[in-house]
Short mmCIF file of C-alpha atoms and ligand atoms in Angstrom, two decimals:
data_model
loop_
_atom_site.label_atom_id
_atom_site.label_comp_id
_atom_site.label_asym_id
_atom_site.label_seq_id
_atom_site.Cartn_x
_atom_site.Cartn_y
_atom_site.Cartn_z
CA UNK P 1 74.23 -27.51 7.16
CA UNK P 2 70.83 -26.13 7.01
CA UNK P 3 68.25 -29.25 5.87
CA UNK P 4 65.95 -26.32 4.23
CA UNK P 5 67.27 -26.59 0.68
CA UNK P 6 66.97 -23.31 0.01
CA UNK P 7 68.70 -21.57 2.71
CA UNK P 8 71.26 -24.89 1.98
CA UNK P 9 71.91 -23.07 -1.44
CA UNK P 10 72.39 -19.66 -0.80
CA UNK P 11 74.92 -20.91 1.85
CA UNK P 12 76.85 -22.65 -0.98
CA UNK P 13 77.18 -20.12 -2.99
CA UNK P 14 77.79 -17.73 -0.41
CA UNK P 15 80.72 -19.55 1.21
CA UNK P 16 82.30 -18.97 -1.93
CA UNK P 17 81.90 -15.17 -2.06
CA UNK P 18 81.17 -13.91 1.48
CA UNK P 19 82.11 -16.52 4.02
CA UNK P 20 80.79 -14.73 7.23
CA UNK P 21 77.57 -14.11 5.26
CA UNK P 22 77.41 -17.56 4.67
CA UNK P 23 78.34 -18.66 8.36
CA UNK P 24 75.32 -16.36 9.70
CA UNK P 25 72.61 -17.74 7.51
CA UNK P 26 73.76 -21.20 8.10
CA UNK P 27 73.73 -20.57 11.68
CA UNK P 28 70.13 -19.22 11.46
CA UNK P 29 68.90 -21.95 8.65
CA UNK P 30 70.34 -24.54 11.66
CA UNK P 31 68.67 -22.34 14.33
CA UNK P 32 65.18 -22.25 12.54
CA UNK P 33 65.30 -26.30 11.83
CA UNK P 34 66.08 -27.18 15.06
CA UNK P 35 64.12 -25.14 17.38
CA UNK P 36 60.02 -24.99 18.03
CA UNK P 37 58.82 -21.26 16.88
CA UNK P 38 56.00 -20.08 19.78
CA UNK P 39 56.10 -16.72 18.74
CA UNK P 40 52.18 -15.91 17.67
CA UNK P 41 53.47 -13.68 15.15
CA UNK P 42 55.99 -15.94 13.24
CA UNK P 43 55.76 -18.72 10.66
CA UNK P 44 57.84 -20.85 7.96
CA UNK P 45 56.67 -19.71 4.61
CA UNK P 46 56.79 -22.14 1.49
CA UNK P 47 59.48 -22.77 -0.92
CA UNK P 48 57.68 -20.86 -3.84
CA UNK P 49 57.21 -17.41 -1.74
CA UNK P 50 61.10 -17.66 -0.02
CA UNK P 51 62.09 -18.19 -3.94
CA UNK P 52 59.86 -15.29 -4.85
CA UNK P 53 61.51 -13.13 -2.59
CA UNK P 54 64.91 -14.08 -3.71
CA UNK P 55 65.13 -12.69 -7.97
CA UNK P 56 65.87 -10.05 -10.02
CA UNK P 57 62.53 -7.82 -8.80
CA UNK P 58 64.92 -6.40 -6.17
CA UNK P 59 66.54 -4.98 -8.36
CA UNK P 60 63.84 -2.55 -10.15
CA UNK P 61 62.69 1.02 -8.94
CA UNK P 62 58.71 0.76 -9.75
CA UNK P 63 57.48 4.03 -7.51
CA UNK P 64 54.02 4.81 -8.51
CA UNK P 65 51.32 1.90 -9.21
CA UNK P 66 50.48 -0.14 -12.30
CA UNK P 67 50.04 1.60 -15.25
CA UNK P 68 51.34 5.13 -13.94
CA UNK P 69 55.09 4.48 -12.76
CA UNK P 70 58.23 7.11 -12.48
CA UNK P 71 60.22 4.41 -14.43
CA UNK P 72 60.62 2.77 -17.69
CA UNK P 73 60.87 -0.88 -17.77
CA UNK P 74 58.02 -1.58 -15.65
CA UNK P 75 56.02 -3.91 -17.32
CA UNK P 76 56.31 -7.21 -15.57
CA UNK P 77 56.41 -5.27 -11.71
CA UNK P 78 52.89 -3.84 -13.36
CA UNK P 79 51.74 -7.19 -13.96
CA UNK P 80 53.11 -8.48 -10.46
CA UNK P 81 51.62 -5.87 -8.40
CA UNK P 82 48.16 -6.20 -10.44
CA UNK P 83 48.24 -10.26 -9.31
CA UNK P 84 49.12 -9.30 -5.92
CA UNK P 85 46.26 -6.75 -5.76
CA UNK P 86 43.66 -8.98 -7.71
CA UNK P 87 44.42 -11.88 -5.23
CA UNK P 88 44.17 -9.42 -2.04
CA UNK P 89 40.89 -8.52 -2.86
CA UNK P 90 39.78 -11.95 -3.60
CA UNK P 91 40.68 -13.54 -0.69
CA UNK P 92 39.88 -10.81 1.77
CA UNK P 93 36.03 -9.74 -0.61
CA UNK P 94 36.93 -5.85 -1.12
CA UNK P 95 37.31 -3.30 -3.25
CA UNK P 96 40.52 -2.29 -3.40
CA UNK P 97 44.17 -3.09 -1.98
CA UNK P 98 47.39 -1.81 -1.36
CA UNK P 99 50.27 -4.30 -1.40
CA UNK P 100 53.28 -1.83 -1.41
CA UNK P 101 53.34 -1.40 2.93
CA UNK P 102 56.62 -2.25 3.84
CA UNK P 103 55.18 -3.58 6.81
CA UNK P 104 52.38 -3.33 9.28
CA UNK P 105 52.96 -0.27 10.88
CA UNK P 106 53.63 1.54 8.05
CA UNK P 107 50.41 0.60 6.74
CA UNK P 108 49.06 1.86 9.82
CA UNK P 109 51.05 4.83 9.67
CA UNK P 110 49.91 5.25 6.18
CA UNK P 111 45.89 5.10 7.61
CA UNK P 112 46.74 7.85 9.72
CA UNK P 113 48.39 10.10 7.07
CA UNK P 114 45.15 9.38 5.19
CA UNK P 115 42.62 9.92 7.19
CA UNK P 116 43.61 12.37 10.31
CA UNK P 117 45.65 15.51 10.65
CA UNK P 118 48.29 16.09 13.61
CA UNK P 119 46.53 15.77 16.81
CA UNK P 120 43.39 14.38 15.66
CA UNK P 121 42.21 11.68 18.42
CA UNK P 122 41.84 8.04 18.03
CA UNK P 123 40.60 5.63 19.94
CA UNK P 124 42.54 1.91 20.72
CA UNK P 125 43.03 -0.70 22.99
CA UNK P 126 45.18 0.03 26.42
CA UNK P 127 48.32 -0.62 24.89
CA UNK P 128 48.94 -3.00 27.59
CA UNK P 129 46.59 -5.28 27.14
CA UNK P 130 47.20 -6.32 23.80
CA UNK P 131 47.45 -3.70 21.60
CA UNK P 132 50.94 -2.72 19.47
CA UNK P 133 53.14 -0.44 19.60
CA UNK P 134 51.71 1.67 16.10
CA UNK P 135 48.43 2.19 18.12
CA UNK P 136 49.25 5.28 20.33
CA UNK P 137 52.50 4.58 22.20
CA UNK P 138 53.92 7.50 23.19
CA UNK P 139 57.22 6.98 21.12
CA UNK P 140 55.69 6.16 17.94
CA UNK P 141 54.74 8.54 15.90
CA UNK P 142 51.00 7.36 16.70
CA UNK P 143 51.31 8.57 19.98
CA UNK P 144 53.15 11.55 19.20
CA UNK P 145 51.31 13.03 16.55
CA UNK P 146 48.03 12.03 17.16
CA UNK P 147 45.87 11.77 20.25
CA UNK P 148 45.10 8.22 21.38
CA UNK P 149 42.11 7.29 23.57
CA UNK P 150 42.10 3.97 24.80
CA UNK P 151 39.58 1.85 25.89
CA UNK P 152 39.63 -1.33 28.78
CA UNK P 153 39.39 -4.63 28.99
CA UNK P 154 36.68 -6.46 31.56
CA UNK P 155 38.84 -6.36 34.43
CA UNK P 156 36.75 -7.92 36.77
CA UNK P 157 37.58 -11.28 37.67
CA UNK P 158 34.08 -11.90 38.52
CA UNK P 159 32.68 -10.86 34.77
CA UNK P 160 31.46 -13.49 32.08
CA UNK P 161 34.10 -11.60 29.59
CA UNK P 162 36.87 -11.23 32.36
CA UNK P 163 40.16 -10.24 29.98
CA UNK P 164 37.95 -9.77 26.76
CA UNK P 165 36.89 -6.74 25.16
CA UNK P 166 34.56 -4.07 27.35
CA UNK P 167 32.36 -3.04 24.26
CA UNK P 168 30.18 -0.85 26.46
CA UNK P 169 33.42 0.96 28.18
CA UNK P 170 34.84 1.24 24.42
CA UNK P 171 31.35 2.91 23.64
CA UNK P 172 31.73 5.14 26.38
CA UNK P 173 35.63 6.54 25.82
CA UNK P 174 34.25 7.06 22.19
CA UNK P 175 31.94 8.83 23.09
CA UNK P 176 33.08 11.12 25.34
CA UNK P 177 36.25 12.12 23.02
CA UNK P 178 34.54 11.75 19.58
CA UNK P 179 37.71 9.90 17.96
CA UNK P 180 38.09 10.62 14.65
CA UNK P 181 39.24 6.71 14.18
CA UNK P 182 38.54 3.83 16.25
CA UNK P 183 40.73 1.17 15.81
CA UNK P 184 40.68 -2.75 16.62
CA UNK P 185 42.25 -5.53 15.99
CA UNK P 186 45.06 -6.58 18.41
CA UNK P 187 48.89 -8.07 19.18
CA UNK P 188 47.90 -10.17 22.45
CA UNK P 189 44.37 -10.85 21.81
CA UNK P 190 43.15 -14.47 22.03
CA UNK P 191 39.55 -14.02 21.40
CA UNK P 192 37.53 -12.84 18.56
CA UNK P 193 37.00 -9.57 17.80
CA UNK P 194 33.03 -8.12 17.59
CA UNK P 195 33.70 -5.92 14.22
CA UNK P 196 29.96 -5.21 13.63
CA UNK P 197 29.97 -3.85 17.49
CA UNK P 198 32.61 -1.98 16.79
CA UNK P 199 30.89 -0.01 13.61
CA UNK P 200 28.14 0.77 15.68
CA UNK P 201 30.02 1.99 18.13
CA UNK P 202 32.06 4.38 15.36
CA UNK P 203 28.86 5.32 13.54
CA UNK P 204 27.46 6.09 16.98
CA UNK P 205 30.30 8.45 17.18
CA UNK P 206 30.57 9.85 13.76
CA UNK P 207 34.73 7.88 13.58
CA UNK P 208 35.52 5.80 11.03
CA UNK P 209 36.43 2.17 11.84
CA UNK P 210 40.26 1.02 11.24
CA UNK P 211 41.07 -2.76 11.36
CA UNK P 212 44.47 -4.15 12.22
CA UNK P 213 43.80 -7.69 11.50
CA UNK P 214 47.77 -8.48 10.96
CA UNK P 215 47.75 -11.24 13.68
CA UNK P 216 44.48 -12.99 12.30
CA UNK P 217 44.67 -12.14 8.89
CA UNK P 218 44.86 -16.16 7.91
CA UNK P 219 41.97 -16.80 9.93
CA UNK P 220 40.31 -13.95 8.67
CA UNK P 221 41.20 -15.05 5.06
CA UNK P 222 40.22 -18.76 5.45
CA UNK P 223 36.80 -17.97 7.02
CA UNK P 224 37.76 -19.13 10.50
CA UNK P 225 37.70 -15.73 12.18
CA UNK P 226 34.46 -13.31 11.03
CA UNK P 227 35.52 -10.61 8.80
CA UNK P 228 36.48 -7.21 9.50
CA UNK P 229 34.66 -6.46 6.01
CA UNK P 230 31.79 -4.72 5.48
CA UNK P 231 32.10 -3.04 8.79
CA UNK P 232 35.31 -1.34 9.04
CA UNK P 233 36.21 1.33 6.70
CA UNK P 234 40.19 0.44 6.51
CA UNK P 235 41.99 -2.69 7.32
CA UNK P 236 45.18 -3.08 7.80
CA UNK P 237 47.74 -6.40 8.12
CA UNK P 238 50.90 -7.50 7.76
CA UNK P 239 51.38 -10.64 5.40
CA UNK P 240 53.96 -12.72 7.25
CA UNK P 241 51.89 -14.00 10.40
CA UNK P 242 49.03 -16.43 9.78
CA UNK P 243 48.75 -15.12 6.53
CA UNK P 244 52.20 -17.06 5.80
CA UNK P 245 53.24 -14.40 3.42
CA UNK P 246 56.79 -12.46 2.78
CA UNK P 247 57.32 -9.72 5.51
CA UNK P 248 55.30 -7.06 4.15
CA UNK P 249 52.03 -5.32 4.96
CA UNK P 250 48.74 -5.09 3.05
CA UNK P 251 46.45 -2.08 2.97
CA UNK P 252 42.39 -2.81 2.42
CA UNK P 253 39.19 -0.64 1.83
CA UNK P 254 35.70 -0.79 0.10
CA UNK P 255 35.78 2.85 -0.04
CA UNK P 256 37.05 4.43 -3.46
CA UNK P 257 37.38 7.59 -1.47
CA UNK P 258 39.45 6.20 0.96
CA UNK P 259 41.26 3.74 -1.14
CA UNK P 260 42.84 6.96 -3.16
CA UNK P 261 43.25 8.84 -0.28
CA UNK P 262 45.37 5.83 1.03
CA UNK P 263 47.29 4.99 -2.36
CA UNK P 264 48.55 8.71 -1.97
CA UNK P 265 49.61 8.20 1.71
CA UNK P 266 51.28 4.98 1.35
CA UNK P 267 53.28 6.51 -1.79
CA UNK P 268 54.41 8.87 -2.00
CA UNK P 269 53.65 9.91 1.28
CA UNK P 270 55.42 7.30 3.82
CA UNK P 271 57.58 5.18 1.29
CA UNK P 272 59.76 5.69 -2.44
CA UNK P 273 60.23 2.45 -4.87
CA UNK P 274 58.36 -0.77 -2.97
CA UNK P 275 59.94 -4.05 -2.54
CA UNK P 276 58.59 -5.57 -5.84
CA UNK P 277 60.56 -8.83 -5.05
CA UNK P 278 58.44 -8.96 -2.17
CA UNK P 279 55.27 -7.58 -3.84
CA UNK P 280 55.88 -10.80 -6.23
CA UNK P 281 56.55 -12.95 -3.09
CA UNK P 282 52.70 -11.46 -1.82
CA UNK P 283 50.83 -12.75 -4.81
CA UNK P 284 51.89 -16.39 -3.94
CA UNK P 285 51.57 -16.21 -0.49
CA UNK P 286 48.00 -14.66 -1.71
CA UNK P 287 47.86 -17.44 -3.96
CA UNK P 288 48.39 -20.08 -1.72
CA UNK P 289 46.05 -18.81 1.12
CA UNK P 290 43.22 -18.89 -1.46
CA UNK P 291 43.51 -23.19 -2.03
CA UNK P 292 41.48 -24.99 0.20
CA UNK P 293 44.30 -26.35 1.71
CA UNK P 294 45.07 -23.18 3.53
CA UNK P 295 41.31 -23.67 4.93
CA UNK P 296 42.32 -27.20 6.83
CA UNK P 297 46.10 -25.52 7.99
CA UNK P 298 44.08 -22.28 9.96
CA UNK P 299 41.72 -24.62 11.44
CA UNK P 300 44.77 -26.44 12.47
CA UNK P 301 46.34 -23.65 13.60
CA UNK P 302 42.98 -23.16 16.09
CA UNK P 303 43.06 -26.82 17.46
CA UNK P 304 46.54 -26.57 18.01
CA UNK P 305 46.21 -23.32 20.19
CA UNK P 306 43.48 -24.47 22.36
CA UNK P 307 44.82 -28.00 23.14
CA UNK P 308 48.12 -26.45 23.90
CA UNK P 309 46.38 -23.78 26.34
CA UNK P 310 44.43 -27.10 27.61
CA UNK P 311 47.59 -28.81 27.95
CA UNK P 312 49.17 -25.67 29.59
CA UNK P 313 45.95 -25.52 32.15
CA UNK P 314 46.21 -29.20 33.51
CA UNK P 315 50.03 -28.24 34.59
CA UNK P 316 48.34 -24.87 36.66
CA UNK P 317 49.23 -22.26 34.61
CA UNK P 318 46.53 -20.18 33.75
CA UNK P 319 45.41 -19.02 30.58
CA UNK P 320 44.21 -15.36 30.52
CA UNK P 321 40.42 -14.78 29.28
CA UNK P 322 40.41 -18.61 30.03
CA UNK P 323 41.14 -19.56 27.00
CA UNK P 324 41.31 -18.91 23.24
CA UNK P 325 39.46 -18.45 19.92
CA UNK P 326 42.72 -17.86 17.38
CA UNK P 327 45.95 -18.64 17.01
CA UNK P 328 47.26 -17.44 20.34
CA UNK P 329 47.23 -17.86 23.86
CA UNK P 330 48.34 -15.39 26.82
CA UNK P 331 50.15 -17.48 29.41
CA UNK P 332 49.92 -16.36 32.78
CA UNK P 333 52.72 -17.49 34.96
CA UNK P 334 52.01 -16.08 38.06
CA UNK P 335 49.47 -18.91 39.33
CA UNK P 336 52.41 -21.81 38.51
CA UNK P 337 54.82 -19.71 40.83
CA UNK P 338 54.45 -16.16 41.52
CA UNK P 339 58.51 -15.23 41.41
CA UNK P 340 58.79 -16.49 37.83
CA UNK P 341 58.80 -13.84 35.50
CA UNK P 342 58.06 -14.18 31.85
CA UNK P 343 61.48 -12.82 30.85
CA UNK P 344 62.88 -15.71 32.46
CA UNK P 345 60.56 -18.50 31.25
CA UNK P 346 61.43 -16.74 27.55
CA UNK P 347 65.64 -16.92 28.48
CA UNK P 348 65.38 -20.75 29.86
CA UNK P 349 63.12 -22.05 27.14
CA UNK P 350 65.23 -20.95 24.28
CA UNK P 351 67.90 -22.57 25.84
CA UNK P 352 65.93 -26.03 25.56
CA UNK P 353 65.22 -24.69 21.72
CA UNK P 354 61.34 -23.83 22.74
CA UNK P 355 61.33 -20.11 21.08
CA UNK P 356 58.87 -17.61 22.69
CA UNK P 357 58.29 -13.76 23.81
CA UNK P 358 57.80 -12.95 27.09
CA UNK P 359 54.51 -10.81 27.40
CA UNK P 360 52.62 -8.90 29.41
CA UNK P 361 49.38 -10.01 31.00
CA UNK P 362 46.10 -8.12 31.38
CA UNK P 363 47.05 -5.35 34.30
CA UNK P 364 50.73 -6.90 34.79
CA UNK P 365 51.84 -5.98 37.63
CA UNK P 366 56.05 -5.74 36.34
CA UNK P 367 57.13 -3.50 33.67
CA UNK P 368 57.21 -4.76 29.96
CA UNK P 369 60.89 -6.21 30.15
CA UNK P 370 60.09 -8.41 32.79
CA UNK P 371 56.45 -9.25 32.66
CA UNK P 372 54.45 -12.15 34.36
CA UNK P 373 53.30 -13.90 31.16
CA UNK P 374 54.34 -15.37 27.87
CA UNK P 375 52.66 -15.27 24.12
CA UNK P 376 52.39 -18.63 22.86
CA UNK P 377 51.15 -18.64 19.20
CA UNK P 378 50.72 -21.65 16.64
CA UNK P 379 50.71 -20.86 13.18
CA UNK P 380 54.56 -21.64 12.63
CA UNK P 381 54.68 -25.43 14.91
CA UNK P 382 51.50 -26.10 12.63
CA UNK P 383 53.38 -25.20 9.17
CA UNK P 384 55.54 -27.84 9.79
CA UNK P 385 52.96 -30.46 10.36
CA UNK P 386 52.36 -30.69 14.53
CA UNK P 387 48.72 -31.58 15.66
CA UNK P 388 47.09 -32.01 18.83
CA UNK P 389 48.76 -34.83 19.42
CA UNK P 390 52.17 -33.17 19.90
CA UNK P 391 50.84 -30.36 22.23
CA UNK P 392 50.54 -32.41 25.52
CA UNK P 393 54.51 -33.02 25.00
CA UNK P 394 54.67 -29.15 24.14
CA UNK P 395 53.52 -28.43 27.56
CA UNK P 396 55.09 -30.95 29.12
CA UNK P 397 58.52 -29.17 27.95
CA UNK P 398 57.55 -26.21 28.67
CA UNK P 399 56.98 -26.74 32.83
CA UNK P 400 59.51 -29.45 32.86
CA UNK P 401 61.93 -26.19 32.24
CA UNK P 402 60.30 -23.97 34.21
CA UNK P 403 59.61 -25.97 36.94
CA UNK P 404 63.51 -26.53 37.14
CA UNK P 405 63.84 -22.86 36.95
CA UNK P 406 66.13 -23.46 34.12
CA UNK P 407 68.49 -25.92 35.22
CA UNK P 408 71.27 -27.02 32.96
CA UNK P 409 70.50 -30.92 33.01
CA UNK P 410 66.84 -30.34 32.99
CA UNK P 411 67.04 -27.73 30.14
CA UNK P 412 69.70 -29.99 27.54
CA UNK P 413 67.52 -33.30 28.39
CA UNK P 414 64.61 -31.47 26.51
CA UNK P 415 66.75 -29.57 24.14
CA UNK P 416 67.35 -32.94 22.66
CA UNK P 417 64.09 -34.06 22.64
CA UNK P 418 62.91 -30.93 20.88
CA UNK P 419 65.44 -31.59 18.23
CA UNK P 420 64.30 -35.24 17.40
CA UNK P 421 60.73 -33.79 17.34
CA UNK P 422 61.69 -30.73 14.97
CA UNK P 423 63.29 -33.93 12.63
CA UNK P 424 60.53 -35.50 12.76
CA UNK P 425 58.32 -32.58 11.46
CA UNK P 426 61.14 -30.70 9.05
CA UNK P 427 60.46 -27.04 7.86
CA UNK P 428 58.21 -26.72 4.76
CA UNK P 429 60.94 -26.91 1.96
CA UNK P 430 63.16 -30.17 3.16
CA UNK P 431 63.49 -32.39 0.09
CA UNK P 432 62.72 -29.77 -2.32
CA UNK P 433 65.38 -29.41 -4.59
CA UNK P 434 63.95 -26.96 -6.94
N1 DSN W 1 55.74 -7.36 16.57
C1 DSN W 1 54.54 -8.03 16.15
C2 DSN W 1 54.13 -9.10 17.08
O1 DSN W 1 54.97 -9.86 17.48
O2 DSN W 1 52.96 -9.22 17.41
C3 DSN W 1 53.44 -7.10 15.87
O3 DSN W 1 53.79 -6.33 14.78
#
């Protein structure tokens, strides 16, 4: 049985109306307990927003926005959108928001319906280097439609910023194909982002600046990463990551302009009727990430990320950009032993119940499937309560199992001790019964 009471109670009553429904979530409440979630871009959000998510809001068409809907009986989706919007703007200090995205890259998507036309060039990231998969790969629509640009990283082991940002190579792609949008903000990207360098740079240019701040947005929210605002024009995030929101994405501008240009593309030009359950589910999460406490769990989130990249370090793997400023690291494998790949250090630690995502490195030499590195993120491990304290033994799983190359013995010793740690530190929910 899952110890999350929540999940617990949907069980029961599923069991009693759809048993294999009821077996999967179990499975997965059971999965989520017992293992330790690495992935940058995942977290355990609170009782309140998983109840949020789970009412009778599903069950209402509300296309349009507050006050001007294609359906009667909006009155109470009008009033849960306009708390979801009011808290946005509050607790990122613009203008205007958009809380119908479905998700991330449909908010992105929804930028570039806004702002460009078909073939219109942007500018982003190398896509393997940290970017995502909305910012001009080939087989999304981003790279399809439009024409990406992309600019490097420092490359040169030598260089100050080896692995971080190359602000005066950026300058010089934009300015030799005049992007029409420059966008930053990153997947794999442990180090802050320069947004006021980045507005020069589009001003210098005559593009208008996009933010994708989905993996930061917490940071961003609490104060402990600098603000995309008033620099870039749009930003962009999803609400699930740091932000410890619903699944969702979030839409942001200072520009009244662009804000109705953007209302239009989001609906009803990329989506119909938006997840008002979820919309509802936003304002808490919203609500939550403006009390102080949600100050003290990003800077937790930080500390945890660089003492587990310190811990990572003293066992000789390396750390790429040497270190990092947010949430997440980029774990190099290759210096710890050059025939491990990252998509076996990903299979062998989720066997010990250590859950991760094999990534690529800066310039990886293997392909994306294999890949020499892994993503290492703390926002979820620091939900349910871990500190420094607990990284040491963190890393200390983590090469025990790959130093073994995944050996059976090796790999269920730890898988026990990970589940007396993840008992010790339970999911946010355990022993709420309401
Ligand atoms: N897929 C997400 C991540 O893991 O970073 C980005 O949307």
């Amino acid at each position: 049985m899952a110890n999350d009471p929540i999940t617990a109670g949907i069980v029961d009553l599923l069991r009693a109306c759809d048993p294999e429904a009821a077996r999967v979530l179990e499975a997965e409440g059971e999965r989520q307990e017992s293992t330790i979630e690495l992935i940058a871009s995942e977290n355990h959000v609170s009782p309140a927003v998983m109840h949020a998510m789970g009412t009778c809001l599903t069950n209402k068409y509300a296309e349009g926005y507050p006050g001007a809907r294609y359906y009667g009986g909006c009155e109470f989706h009008d009033q849960a959108e306009d708390l979801a919007r009011e808290r946005a703007k509050q607790l990122f200090g613009c203008e205007f928001a958009n809380v119908q995205p479905h998700s991330g890259a449909q908010a992105n998507a929804a930028t570039f319906l806004a702002l460009l036309k078909p073939g219109d060039t942007f500018a982003a990231l190398v896509l393997a280097d940290g970017g995502h998969l909305s910012h001009g790969l080939k087989v999304n629509m981003s790279g399809k439609w439009f024409n990406p640009v992309f600019y490097p990283l420092h490359y040169d082991a030598g260089h100050p910023q080896f692995e971080q940002i190359d602000y005066d190579a950026a300058r010089e792609v934009c300015l030799e194909h005049k992007p029409k949008l420059i966008m930053c903000g990153y997947s794999a990207y442990p180090r802050t982002i320069d947004f006021a360098r980045f507005r020069e740079i589009a001003d210098e240019c005559g593009a208008l600046l996009h933010a994708d701040i989905a993996h930061i947005a917490g940071l961003v929210a609490s104060g402990e990463h600098p603000s995309p605002f008033p620099h870039a024009h749009v930003v962009t995030t999803t609400t699930h990551k740091t932000l410890r929101g619903p699944r969702g994405g979030l839409v942001l501008t200072n520009d009244e302009d662009i804000s109705k240009k953007l209302n239009r593309a989001v609906f009803p030009g990329m989506q119909g009727g938006p997840l008002m359950h979820v919309v509802l589910a936003k304002a808490v999460a919203f609500g939550e990430a403006l009390k102080p406490e949600f100050k003290t769990y990003c800077r937790q989130v930080i500390a945890n990320a660089r003492a587990l990249a310190q811990s990572l370090t003293d066992h000789g793997y390396r750390i790429t950009s040497g270190g990092t400023d947010n949430h997440l690291m980029l774990v190099d494998l290759q210096p710890r032993d050059a025939e491990l790949t990252g998509a076996d250090a990903e299979t062998w630690l989720e066997r010990a119940g250590i859950i991760t995502n094999k990534n690529g490195v800066p310039q990886d030499p293997r392909p994306p499937k294999t890949t020499s590195g892994l993503r290492l993120g703390t926002p979820a491990i620091t939900t349910r309560g871990l500190t420094e304290a607990e990284m040491p033994t963190i890393a200390g799983w983590i090469d025990r199992v790959l130093g073994a190359k995944g050996d059976d013995a090796v790999t269920s010793e730890v898988r026990e001790e990970v589940r007396r740690l993840c008992a010790a530190f339970p999911m946010p929910g355990a022993g709420v019964t309401a």
